[in-house]
Short mmCIF file of C-alpha atoms in Angstrom, two decimals:
data_model
loop_
_atom_site.label_atom_id
_atom_site.label_comp_id
_atom_site.label_asym_id
_atom_site.label_seq_id
_atom_site.Cartn_x
_atom_site.Cartn_y
_atom_site.Cartn_z
CA MET A 1 -0.83 8.53 16.35
CA THR A 2 0.64 5.13 17.09
CA LYS A 3 0.06 3.99 20.64
CA PRO A 4 3.15 2.83 22.56
CA PHE A 5 3.29 -0.90 23.04
CA SER A 6 2.82 -0.71 26.79
CA TRP A 7 -0.16 -3.01 26.28
CA LEU A 8 1.99 -6.08 25.70
CA ILE A 9 1.02 -8.05 28.78
CA PRO A 10 1.27 -11.75 29.54
CA GLY A 11 -2.30 -12.57 30.59
CA LEU A 12 -6.03 -12.12 30.34
CA LEU A 13 -8.29 -12.02 33.38
CA LEU A 14 -10.81 -14.52 32.06
CA SER A 15 -12.85 -17.02 34.02
CA PRO A 16 -11.16 -20.45 33.83
CA PHE A 17 -14.61 -21.88 33.13
CA TYR A 18 -14.79 -19.93 29.89
CA GLN A 19 -11.34 -21.06 28.82
CA ILE A 20 -11.66 -24.74 29.71
CA ALA A 21 -15.32 -25.61 29.27
CA LEU A 22 -16.09 -23.41 26.26
CA SER A 23 -12.85 -23.32 24.27
CA PHE A 24 -11.88 -26.02 21.85
CA GLU A 25 -8.23 -26.81 21.48
CA LEU A 26 -6.69 -26.94 18.03
CA GLN A 27 -4.58 -30.01 17.36
CA PRO A 28 -1.22 -29.99 15.57
CA ILE A 29 -1.06 -30.76 11.89
CA ALA A 30 2.23 -32.66 11.59
CA SER A 31 4.99 -30.73 9.87
CA SER A 32 5.84 -33.86 7.88
CA LEU A 33 2.50 -33.43 6.09
CA ILE A 34 3.17 -29.84 5.03
CA GLU A 35 4.11 -29.67 1.37
CA THR A 36 7.18 -27.50 1.72
CA GLY A 37 9.49 -29.59 -0.41
CA ARG A 38 11.85 -30.08 2.55
CA HIS A 39 10.69 -33.49 3.73
CA ALA A 40 12.34 -36.69 2.60
CA THR A 41 11.00 -37.95 -0.74
CA ARG A 42 13.88 -40.35 -1.56
CA ASP A 43 16.00 -42.75 0.48
CA ASP A 44 19.03 -40.51 0.00
CA ASP A 45 17.22 -37.20 0.72
CA PHE A 46 17.77 -36.21 4.35
CA SER A 47 17.15 -32.49 3.92
CA VAL A 48 14.54 -32.72 6.71
CA LEU A 49 17.57 -32.55 9.05
CA ASP A 50 18.64 -29.13 7.71
CA LEU A 51 18.78 -26.28 10.20
CA LEU A 52 16.52 -23.51 8.92
CA SER A 53 16.11 -19.77 9.30
CA SER A 54 12.31 -20.14 9.48
CA GLU A 55 9.82 -22.91 10.18
CA THR A 56 6.00 -23.16 9.93
CA PHE A 57 3.74 -24.94 12.40
CA LEU A 58 0.05 -25.62 11.82
CA TRP A 59 -2.86 -26.45 14.12
CA GLY A 60 -6.41 -27.27 13.09
CA GLY A 61 -9.72 -28.48 14.42
CA SER A 62 -13.49 -28.17 14.28
CA GLN A 63 -16.32 -28.08 16.79
CA ASN A 64 -20.07 -27.47 16.53
CA GLY A 65 -19.82 -27.19 12.77
CA ARG A 66 -17.07 -24.55 12.83
CA SER A 67 -13.50 -25.17 11.72
CA ALA A 68 -10.35 -23.22 12.52
CA LEU A 69 -6.74 -23.14 11.39
CA GLY A 70 -3.73 -21.75 13.24
CA ASN A 71 -0.56 -20.95 11.29
CA LEU A 72 2.61 -19.90 13.13
CA THR A 73 5.76 -19.15 11.15
CA VAL A 74 8.81 -18.56 13.37
CA HIS A 75 11.81 -16.72 11.94
CA MET A 76 15.43 -17.00 13.12
CA PRO A 77 17.14 -14.32 11.02
CA GLY A 78 20.33 -14.03 13.08
CA ASP A 79 23.62 -15.59 11.98
CA ALA A 80 23.90 -17.50 15.27
CA GLU A 81 20.35 -18.98 15.39
CA ASN A 82 18.32 -21.58 13.53
CA ILE A 83 15.22 -23.76 14.00
CA ILE A 84 14.16 -27.30 13.08
CA SER A 85 11.00 -29.38 13.59
CA MET A 86 11.42 -32.94 14.87
CA GLU A 87 8.07 -33.84 13.27
CA LYS A 88 9.74 -33.80 9.86
CA PHE A 89 12.57 -36.18 10.66
CA GLN A 90 10.96 -38.26 13.41
CA PRO A 91 10.35 -41.16 10.91
CA LEU A 92 14.17 -41.45 10.67
CA LEU A 93 14.43 -42.25 14.41
CA ARG A 94 14.05 -45.48 16.36
CA SER A 95 13.50 -43.71 19.67
CA THR A 96 13.94 -40.47 21.59
CA GLU A 97 14.76 -39.94 25.26
CA CYS A 98 14.26 -36.49 26.79
CA THR A 99 15.05 -34.64 29.98
CA ASN A 100 14.74 -30.94 30.73
CA LYS A 101 18.38 -30.52 29.67
CA SER A 102 18.94 -33.02 26.87
CA MET A 103 17.41 -35.03 24.03
CA THR A 104 19.00 -38.24 22.77
CA MET A 105 17.91 -39.51 19.34
CA ASP A 106 18.62 -43.03 18.04
CA PHE A 107 18.78 -42.96 14.21
CA LYS A 108 17.63 -45.96 12.18
CA ASP A 109 20.57 -45.97 9.75
CA GLU A 110 24.08 -44.62 9.46
CA ARG A 111 23.44 -42.37 6.45
CA SER A 112 20.80 -40.24 8.15
CA TYR A 113 22.94 -40.11 11.30
CA GLN A 114 25.98 -38.89 9.35
CA TYR A 115 23.88 -36.26 7.55
CA GLY A 116 22.60 -34.90 10.87
CA GLN A 117 26.10 -35.01 12.36
CA ARG A 118 27.49 -32.95 9.49
CA LEU A 119 24.72 -30.33 9.67
CA TRP A 120 24.33 -30.05 13.44
CA GLN A 121 28.07 -29.70 14.08
CA TRP A 122 27.43 -26.06 13.19
CA VAL A 123 26.23 -25.27 16.75
CA ASN A 124 29.51 -26.58 18.27
CA ASP A 125 31.72 -24.39 16.08
CA ALA A 126 30.97 -21.13 17.95
CA ASP A 127 29.96 -20.51 21.55
CA GLU A 128 27.18 -18.05 20.68
CA ARG A 129 25.39 -20.37 18.25
CA ARG A 130 22.01 -21.85 19.15
CA PHE A 131 19.18 -23.64 17.39
CA VAL A 132 15.63 -24.43 18.49
CA LEU A 133 14.59 -28.08 18.17
CA VAL A 134 10.79 -28.41 18.37
CA ALA A 135 9.62 -31.83 19.54
CA GLY A 136 6.17 -32.88 18.39
CA ASN A 137 3.35 -34.01 20.67
CA GLY A 138 4.49 -37.04 22.67
CA HIS A 139 7.93 -37.28 21.04
CA CYS A 140 9.47 -37.11 24.49
CA GLY A 141 6.82 -39.33 26.00
CA TRP A 142 5.78 -36.77 28.60
CA ASN A 143 5.19 -33.68 26.46
CA GLN A 144 1.52 -33.13 25.64
CA HIS A 145 2.15 -30.25 23.23
CA ARG A 146 4.84 -29.14 20.83
CA LEU A 147 7.91 -28.46 22.92
CA PRO A 148 10.65 -25.94 22.00
CA PHE A 149 14.14 -27.04 23.14
CA VAL A 150 17.06 -24.59 22.88
CA VAL A 151 20.23 -26.44 21.79
CA SER A 152 23.67 -25.06 22.66
CA ASN A 153 25.83 -28.20 22.18
CA VAL A 154 25.60 -31.53 20.34
CA LEU A 155 27.25 -34.88 21.21
CA PHE A 156 27.69 -37.71 18.65
CA ASN A 157 27.94 -41.47 19.18
CA ASP A 158 29.23 -43.02 15.95
CA ALA A 159 29.06 -46.59 17.25
CA LYS A 160 25.34 -46.38 18.03
CA ASN A 161 24.26 -43.73 15.47
CA MET A 162 22.95 -41.57 18.31
CA ILE A 163 22.89 -37.78 18.61
CA SER A 164 22.41 -36.03 21.97
CA VAL A 165 21.52 -32.34 22.00
CA ILE A 166 22.33 -30.38 25.15
CA GLY A 167 20.41 -27.29 26.25
CA TYR A 168 17.14 -26.57 28.03
CA VAL A 169 13.36 -26.79 27.62
CA SER A 170 11.84 -23.41 26.79
CA ASP A 171 8.44 -22.04 25.68
CA TRP A 172 7.01 -20.28 22.63
CA LYS A 173 6.84 -16.86 24.28
CA THR A 174 10.61 -17.01 24.82
CA VAL A 175 11.90 -18.57 21.60
CA ALA A 176 9.48 -16.93 19.12
CA HIS A 177 10.86 -13.41 18.98
CA THR A 178 10.07 -12.86 15.28
CA TYR A 179 7.02 -14.53 13.81
CA GLU A 180 3.70 -14.33 11.95
CA LEU A 181 0.58 -15.85 13.48
CA PHE A 182 -2.68 -16.35 11.63
CA VAL A 183 -5.89 -17.77 13.13
CA GLY A 184 -9.18 -18.23 11.28
CA GLY A 185 -9.69 -19.86 7.90
CA HIS A 186 -6.72 -20.38 5.62
CA PRO A 187 -4.58 -17.29 4.93
CA SER A 188 -4.70 -15.99 1.37
CA SER A 189 -1.11 -17.14 0.73
CA GLU A 190 -1.72 -20.67 2.04
CA LYS A 191 -3.98 -23.36 0.56
CA ARG A 192 -4.57 -26.17 3.02
CA ASP A 193 -7.06 -28.98 3.46
CA ILE A 194 -8.78 -26.98 6.21
CA ASP A 195 -10.32 -23.96 4.50
CA LYS A 196 -13.46 -23.09 6.47
CA THR A 197 -13.41 -19.75 8.21
CA PHE A 198 -13.73 -19.90 11.98
CA SER A 199 -16.97 -18.27 13.14
CA LEU A 200 -18.44 -16.98 16.40
CA ASP A 201 -21.99 -18.11 17.19
CA PHE A 202 -24.52 -15.26 17.40
CA ASN A 203 -27.75 -17.28 17.74
CA HIS A 204 -29.09 -16.32 21.15
CA ALA A 205 -32.39 -15.26 22.70
CA LEU A 206 -32.55 -12.26 25.02
CA PRO A 207 -31.71 -13.72 28.47
CA LEU A 208 -34.39 -11.72 30.30
CA SER A 209 -37.72 -11.40 28.46
CA SER A 210 -39.69 -9.47 31.12
CA LYS A 211 -39.05 -7.04 33.97
CA SER A 212 -41.02 -4.67 36.19
CA PHE A 213 -40.15 -1.99 38.72
CA SER A 214 -41.65 1.08 40.37
CA MET A 215 -40.31 4.30 41.85
CA GLY A 216 -42.93 6.29 43.70
CA ASP A 217 -45.81 6.93 41.32
CA PHE A 218 -43.75 5.68 38.40
CA LYS A 219 -44.53 2.08 37.44
CA PHE A 220 -42.96 0.31 34.51
CA THR A 221 -43.29 -3.18 33.06
CA TYR A 222 -41.29 -4.53 30.14
CA ASP A 223 -41.87 -7.63 28.04
CA CYS A 224 -40.02 -8.76 24.95
CA ASP A 225 -41.13 -11.93 23.18
CA ASP A 226 -39.10 -13.40 20.34
CA CYS A 227 -36.29 -10.95 21.03
CA GLY A 228 -32.68 -11.91 20.34
CA THR A 229 -30.00 -12.34 17.71
CA LYS A 230 -29.26 -14.75 14.90
CA GLY A 231 -26.31 -15.64 12.66
CA GLU A 232 -22.58 -15.81 13.20
CA PHE A 233 -19.44 -13.73 12.72
CA GLU A 234 -16.51 -15.05 10.73
CA PHE A 235 -13.30 -14.29 12.59
CA GLN A 236 -9.67 -13.89 11.56
CA PHE A 237 -6.67 -12.71 13.54
CA GLU A 238 -3.17 -11.82 12.36
CA LEU A 239 -0.12 -10.88 14.40
CA LYS A 240 3.36 -10.00 13.14
CA THR A 241 6.25 -9.44 15.53
CA GLU A 242 9.93 -8.57 15.10
CA LEU A 243 12.26 -9.03 18.06
CA PHE A 244 9.27 -9.20 20.44
CA ILE A 245 7.82 -5.90 19.11
CA PRO A 246 4.51 -6.19 17.23
CA THR A 247 4.68 -4.65 13.77
CA GLY A 248 1.15 -5.59 12.73
CA VAL A 249 -1.84 -6.70 14.79
CA SER A 250 -5.25 -6.93 13.15
CA MET A 251 -8.59 -8.67 13.52
CA THR A 252 -11.32 -9.11 10.91
CA LEU A 253 -15.02 -9.76 11.56
CA SER A 254 -17.61 -10.51 8.85
CA PRO A 255 -21.31 -11.14 9.57
CA GLN A 256 -23.00 -14.20 8.12
CA GLY A 257 -26.78 -14.14 8.41
CA VAL A 258 -26.60 -11.73 11.36
CA SER A 259 -29.85 -10.10 12.49
CA ALA A 260 -31.40 -8.77 15.70
CA ASN A 261 -35.07 -8.71 16.64
CA PHE A 262 -36.42 -6.26 19.26
CA ASN A 263 -40.20 -6.18 19.93
CA PRO A 264 -40.76 -4.63 23.36
CA ARG A 265 -44.12 -4.02 25.02
CA LEU A 266 -44.10 -1.40 27.76
CA GLY A 267 -46.64 -0.95 30.53
CA LEU A 268 -46.43 2.62 31.82
CA SER A 269 -48.13 4.36 34.71
CA ALA A 270 -46.71 7.71 35.77
CA ASN A 271 -47.37 11.34 36.51
CA PHE A 272 -44.07 13.17 36.51
CA THR A 273 -42.50 16.02 34.58
CA GLY A 274 -38.86 14.93 34.61
CA THR A 275 -36.99 12.29 32.63
CA LYS A 276 -35.66 8.87 33.57
CA THR A 277 -32.84 7.03 31.81
CA ASP A 278 -31.07 3.82 32.68
CA GLU A 279 -29.26 0.85 31.18
CA MET A 280 -29.01 -2.57 32.78
CA GLU A 281 -27.18 -5.74 31.91
CA LEU A 282 -29.52 -8.66 31.22
CA GLY A 283 -27.00 -11.49 31.08
CA LYS A 284 -23.82 -12.94 29.60
CA ILE A 285 -23.67 -15.95 27.31
CA PRO A 286 -20.18 -17.45 26.87
CA ILE A 287 -19.69 -19.00 23.43
CA ASP A 288 -17.15 -21.39 21.96
CA GLY A 289 -13.64 -20.00 22.23
CA LEU A 290 -10.38 -21.13 20.73
CA THR A 291 -7.05 -22.30 22.14
CA ILE A 292 -3.72 -23.13 20.55
CA PRO A 293 -1.78 -24.92 23.30
CA GLY A 294 1.58 -23.85 24.58
CA GLY A 295 0.52 -20.28 25.29
CA ILE A 296 0.22 -19.44 21.59
CA LEU A 297 -3.43 -18.33 21.57
CA ASP A 298 -6.40 -18.06 23.96
CA LEU A 299 -9.66 -16.58 22.67
CA GLY A 300 -12.53 -16.20 25.15
CA PRO A 301 -15.64 -14.68 23.53
CA GLU A 302 -19.05 -13.99 25.04
CA ILE A 303 -22.32 -12.27 24.13
CA VAL A 304 -23.44 -9.62 26.62
CA PHE A 305 -27.05 -8.40 26.45
CA SER A 306 -28.22 -5.15 27.99
CA TRP A 307 -31.40 -3.09 27.85
CA GLY A 308 -31.94 0.62 28.29
CA TYR A 309 -34.63 3.27 28.24
CA ALA A 310 -35.17 7.03 28.20
CA LEU A 311 -38.64 8.13 29.37
CA GLY A 312 -40.34 11.37 30.23
CA PRO A 313 -42.21 13.37 30.90
CA ILE A 314 -44.95 10.74 31.23
CA ILE A 315 -48.60 11.48 32.08
CA GLY A 316 -51.12 8.64 32.07
CA THR A 317 -51.41 4.89 32.14
CA ALA A 318 -51.20 2.75 29.02
CA GLY A 319 -49.54 -0.09 27.22
CA VAL A 320 -47.27 0.71 24.28
CA SER A 321 -45.97 -1.86 21.84
CA THR A 322 -43.34 -1.19 19.19
CA GLY A 323 -40.34 -2.87 17.65
CA VAL A 324 -37.55 -2.96 15.14
CA SER A 325 -35.58 -5.66 13.35
CA ILE A 326 -32.17 -5.19 11.79
CA GLY A 327 -30.13 -7.28 9.41
CA LEU A 328 -26.51 -7.04 8.26
CA GLU A 329 -25.21 -7.82 4.78
CA ASP A 330 -22.97 -10.89 4.49
CA SER A 331 -20.61 -8.79 2.36
CA ALA A 332 -19.85 -6.48 5.31
CA GLU A 333 -16.32 -6.56 6.73
CA LEU A 334 -14.72 -4.91 9.72
CA LYS A 335 -10.93 -4.85 10.03
CA ILE A 336 -9.43 -3.48 13.22
CA ASP A 337 -5.81 -2.38 13.17
CA LEU A 338 -4.51 -2.46 16.73
CA THR A 339 -1.08 -1.03 15.98
CA SER A 340 -2.23 2.32 14.52
CA PRO A 341 -4.89 1.99 16.07
CA ASP A 342 -7.68 2.39 13.52
CA LEU A 343 -10.42 0.46 11.78
CA SER A 344 -11.92 0.14 8.32
CA ALA A 345 -15.53 -0.90 7.81
CA SER A 346 -17.42 -1.56 4.61
CA GLY A 347 -20.97 -2.72 3.95
CA TRP A 348 -22.21 -2.21 7.53
CA THR A 349 -25.29 -0.16 6.63
CA PRO A 350 -28.00 -2.25 8.32
CA LYS A 351 -31.38 -3.14 6.88
CA VAL A 352 -33.99 -1.80 9.29
CA THR A 353 -37.56 -3.11 9.42
CA LYS A 354 -39.97 -1.07 11.52
CA LYS A 355 -42.79 -2.68 13.47
CA PRO A 356 -46.26 -1.09 13.82
CA ILE A 357 -46.79 0.82 17.07
CA THR A 358 -49.89 0.34 19.22
CA VAL A 359 -51.21 2.38 22.15
CA ASP A 360 -54.07 1.02 24.24
CA ALA A 361 -54.99 4.06 26.39
CA SER A 362 -54.57 7.79 26.76
CA ILE A 363 -50.98 8.79 27.56
CA SER A 364 -48.56 11.61 26.77
CA GLY A 365 -44.80 11.86 26.93
CA GLY A 366 -41.61 10.61 25.36
CA ILE A 367 -40.50 7.00 25.09
CA LYS A 368 -37.29 5.47 23.80
CA VAL A 369 -36.10 1.91 24.47
CA ASN A 370 -33.11 -0.03 23.18
CA THR A 371 -31.47 -3.39 23.49
CA LYS A 372 -27.78 -4.04 23.04
CA ALA A 373 -26.11 -7.27 21.98
CA ALA A 374 -22.34 -6.99 22.40
CA MET A 375 -19.92 -9.50 20.91
CA GLU A 376 -16.94 -9.30 23.27
CA LEU A 377 -13.58 -10.91 22.55
CA ALA A 378 -10.77 -11.28 25.06
CA LEU A 379 -7.69 -12.54 23.28
CA GLU A 380 -4.08 -13.30 24.17
CA ALA A 381 -1.57 -14.32 21.54
CA LEU A 382 1.90 -15.13 22.93
CA ASN A 383 2.81 -11.87 24.73
CA THR A 384 0.08 -9.70 23.20
CA GLY A 385 -3.33 -9.27 24.84
CA PHE A 386 -6.37 -7.09 24.23
CA GLU A 387 -10.17 -6.92 24.39
CA ILE A 388 -12.60 -5.92 21.63
CA GLY A 389 -16.32 -5.23 21.77
CA LEU A 390 -18.76 -4.99 18.86
CA ASP A 391 -22.14 -3.57 19.97
CA LEU A 392 -25.35 -3.93 17.95
CA GLU A 393 -28.04 -1.65 19.35
CA PRO A 394 -31.51 -1.47 17.77
CA TRP A 395 -33.86 1.10 19.32
CA ALA A 396 -37.43 2.37 18.98
CA GLY A 397 -39.10 5.53 20.32
CA ALA A 398 -42.09 7.82 20.01
CA THR A 399 -43.52 11.14 21.12
CA LEU A 400 -47.07 10.69 22.49
CA THR A 401 -49.44 13.67 22.68
CA VAL A 402 -52.95 13.62 24.16
CA ALA A 403 -55.38 15.52 21.93
CA SER A 404 -59.05 16.50 22.06
CA SER A 405 -61.49 18.06 19.65
CA SER A 406 -65.16 19.02 19.43
CA GLY A 407 -65.25 16.79 16.38
CA ALA A 408 -63.20 13.74 15.46
CA VAL A 409 -59.71 14.11 16.90
CA CYS A 410 -58.25 11.62 14.41
CA PRO A 411 -58.92 11.81 10.66
CA ASP A 412 -60.52 8.75 9.11
CA ASP A 413 -61.89 7.65 12.49
CA PRO A 414 -65.29 6.02 11.75
CA GLU A 415 -66.39 6.43 15.40
CA ASN A 416 -65.36 10.12 15.57
CA HIS A 417 -63.68 9.98 19.00
CA HIS A 418 -63.30 13.37 20.68
CA PHE A 419 -60.13 12.24 22.55
CA GLY A 420 -57.04 10.47 21.32
CA VAL A 421 -53.28 10.11 21.30
CA LYS A 422 -51.16 11.39 18.44
CA VAL A 423 -47.94 9.44 17.94
CA ALA A 424 -44.71 10.48 16.20
CA PRO A 425 -42.68 7.24 16.13
CA SER A 426 -39.05 6.68 15.18
CA ALA A 427 -36.64 3.76 15.04
CA GLY A 428 -32.99 3.13 14.34
CA VAL A 429 -29.84 1.23 15.08
CA ASN A 430 -26.32 1.98 16.30
CA LEU A 431 -23.25 -0.20 15.69
CA ASN A 432 -20.17 0.62 17.75
CA VAL A 433 -16.68 -0.84 18.18
CA GLU A 434 -14.15 -0.36 20.94
CA ALA A 435 -10.81 -1.91 21.84
CA SER A 436 -8.78 -1.82 25.03
CA GLN A 437 -5.68 -3.31 26.54
CA ALA A 438 -6.27 -6.60 28.28
CA GLY A 439 -6.43 -6.01 32.01
CA ASP A 440 -6.31 -2.22 31.54
CA GLU A 441 -8.90 -0.24 33.51
CA ASN A 442 -8.29 2.95 31.52
CA GLU A 443 -10.45 4.20 28.66
CA PRO A 444 -10.44 2.20 25.39
CA PHE A 445 -7.67 3.25 23.02
CA LEU A 446 -10.09 2.78 20.10
CA SER A 447 -13.80 3.64 20.10
CA LYS A 448 -15.79 4.31 16.93
CA ALA A 449 -19.31 4.12 15.52
CA ILE A 450 -19.37 2.10 12.31
CA ALA A 451 -23.07 2.76 11.60
CA SER A 452 -25.82 4.94 13.05
CA LEU A 453 -29.26 5.24 11.46
CA THR A 454 -32.38 7.09 12.56
CA MET A 455 -35.66 6.40 10.75
CA PRO A 456 -38.59 8.70 11.56
CA LEU A 457 -41.89 6.98 10.83
CA PRO A 458 -45.14 8.50 9.51
CA SER A 459 -47.32 9.94 12.28
CA MET A 460 -50.46 8.18 13.48
CA CYS A 461 -53.46 8.90 15.67
CA THR A 462 -55.43 6.63 18.03
CA GLY A 463 -58.91 7.56 19.32
CA PHE A 464 -60.08 6.75 22.85
CA GLY A 465 -63.14 7.20 25.03
CA ALA A 466 -66.77 7.21 23.97
CA PRO A 467 -67.41 7.62 20.25
CA SER A 468 -69.36 10.71 19.19
CA ASN A 469 -71.45 9.03 16.47
CA ALA A 470 -75.02 7.98 17.13
CA ALA A 471 -74.26 4.29 17.28
CA GLY A 472 -71.83 4.81 20.14
CA SER A 473 -73.63 7.54 22.09
CA SER A 474 -75.14 5.11 24.57
CA ARG A 475 -71.76 3.76 25.68
CA LYS A 476 -70.04 4.77 28.88
CA THR A 477 -67.86 7.85 28.57
CA THR A 478 -64.85 6.38 30.40
CA THR A 479 -62.00 4.31 29.02
CA LYS A 480 -60.83 1.28 30.93
CA VAL A 481 -57.05 1.31 31.28
CA THR A 482 -55.18 -1.96 31.69
CA SER A 483 -51.62 -3.13 31.42
CA THR A 484 -52.53 -5.21 28.36
CA PRO A 485 -54.04 -4.00 25.06
CA LEU A 486 -57.83 -3.75 24.99
CA PRO A 487 -59.61 -5.49 22.11
CA ARG A 488 -61.18 -2.14 21.04
CA PRO A 489 -61.05 0.74 20.68
CA TYR A 490 -57.46 1.10 19.53
CA THR A 491 -55.78 1.66 16.23
CA THR A 492 -52.75 -0.11 14.86
CA TYR A 493 -50.75 1.80 12.32
CA SER A 494 -49.21 -0.24 9.54
CA PRO A 495 -47.35 1.47 6.68
CA THR A 496 -48.99 0.92 3.32
CA THR A 497 -45.94 1.84 1.35
CA ALA A 498 -42.52 0.32 1.21
CA PRO A 499 -39.99 1.79 3.65
CA PRO A 500 -37.53 4.30 2.20
CA THR A 501 -34.14 3.11 1.07
CA VAL A 502 -31.69 3.42 3.94
CA GLU A 503 -28.43 5.17 3.24
CA PRO A 504 -25.36 5.15 5.54
CA THR A 505 -26.26 8.65 6.76
CA THR A 506 -29.05 9.59 9.15
CA ILE A 507 -32.42 9.98 7.48
CA THR A 508 -33.89 13.41 8.21
CA THR A 509 -37.12 13.31 6.18
CA ALA A 510 -40.23 11.23 6.49
CA THR A 511 -43.74 11.19 5.10
CA SER A 512 -46.29 12.57 7.57
CA THR A 513 -49.79 11.15 7.50
CA TYR A 514 -51.19 13.87 9.74
CA SER A 515 -49.92 17.35 10.56
CA TYR A 516 -50.13 18.53 14.11
CA SER A 517 -48.18 20.40 16.73
CA SER A 518 -47.24 18.73 19.98
CA SER A 519 -45.13 19.27 23.04
CA SER A 520 -41.47 18.45 22.71
CA ALA A 521 -41.73 15.64 25.26
CA ILE A 522 -39.00 13.60 23.65
CA SER A 523 -36.98 16.41 22.12
CA SER A 524 -34.35 16.05 24.82
CA ILE A 525 -33.76 12.42 23.85
CA PRO A 526 -31.22 12.30 20.98
CA ALA A 527 -31.85 10.16 17.92
CA SER A 528 -28.60 8.32 18.47
CA SER A 529 -28.13 6.16 21.50
CA PRO A 530 -28.08 8.12 24.80
CA TYR A 531 -26.59 5.23 26.70
CA PRO A 532 -22.85 4.94 27.36
CA TYR A 533 -20.96 1.83 26.52
CA ILE A 534 -21.12 -0.84 29.20
CA HIS A 535 -18.10 -2.63 27.74
CA ARG A 536 -15.69 -0.84 30.06
CA LYS A 537 -17.82 -1.76 33.09
CA ARG A 538 -17.77 -5.42 32.12
CA HIS A 539 -14.07 -5.20 31.36
CA ILE A 540 -13.32 -3.83 34.83
CA GLU A 541 -15.51 -6.52 36.41
CA ARG A 542 -13.47 -9.21 34.68
CA SER A 543 -10.25 -7.53 35.73
CA ASN A 544 -11.38 -7.56 39.36
CA GLY A 545 -12.27 -11.23 39.21
#
């Protein structure tokens, strides 16, 4: 069902710091350089003075190795309206004088003046006729950006070859009622000198690499070295509007070398039978945005990192290390249609690399930890504004069961420990997208998962305590427990076979190294992410300043 266009609002509640310090402003590409066939190529060709039913304006620029192109085509389909760009005929002028109500142009020769007089007389022949004259940067001396001027009357001075247009200074949001706007690389129908796709930087380390807290007898430490994201997202945006009503609004994101690395080490000390879950924001990293001056476009992106856990029941004290790395194919593409609303995604099945899990002391319970890297975009184009979040969430978990035996508790244990911990690990990743109205505190009007994978890993067993063989019988029968891994005894599991091929659906089978029965300590923790989106929380925070 198509959502009503109540979300057409004139502003985004973004920090001015993000817009000014981190956005780069695209500069105009002069209309006289556009190969449209309508600029003067001969001394007697003054067609650049023709009043047109549509006109195209380009902006371009590059910063930090990334280039962008903005293409705005404004249509004037009515019988009583037209448009013309001064950039095309400015070489025919000696000078221009502007006020808020008039523009006076001094033509270099009589022939160009007479051509303009003949064409522009059109606006004087009927009271309802208007045309938009767009002055280029600095053409009026005081205008820093392209300036739309609505002309309702024209005066001619034959003696001085001067034309004065009478009307008023306006803005793009008012005069551009029917248009197409493209921002990114070059559109498929246009071949320009600037052809690099604009990209959003995704190379960032996790802002907070360690944390600790305690609640009663529950103590928890978290460390994550070499955790963060890499790569970039190519970005394109298209907006089509007819008589101020959007008929097509879409955004496309494509990963380029995008990966995420998550290698947490947890220090746990607890004795409780319940469960604990939480998610906390670690930090925001604003990245280079994009601005087309004159209120045409403002893009304010940022990366928001968060971290979450689901634990319990937990009995014991130990250190647990695990991890997962994910990578996205460069061929992946996500296109979000904001008028339907809907999205199409292809090639987003992530490559998941599991890390070995280590346990350095006796502990039982359920553990699941995740990190989330959200690419958030707040965008306003003319009178249309919205926010979009793309969340990448790798996670790792395990069920830990304390075991004992009169013999060796773990097969293939050369020291034949009587006590140990059996581990059933798992790992996965969730990729989610949501979109909301800019400044709207209601629920997102679009929220979908574009990928969700769960990868159970082969079981493992770690022996602890005094070994039962003769060589170890003289050792103490207690195990020292610390918050860091002991040199020995502990066992690191490392798969000896290649990981199974990951399909877009959840994997439900895995090779088990050892068979055993254990308590369902983590059965209440779903394989998919248990944590709600935090995008709405951040969105409301921005809305409240």
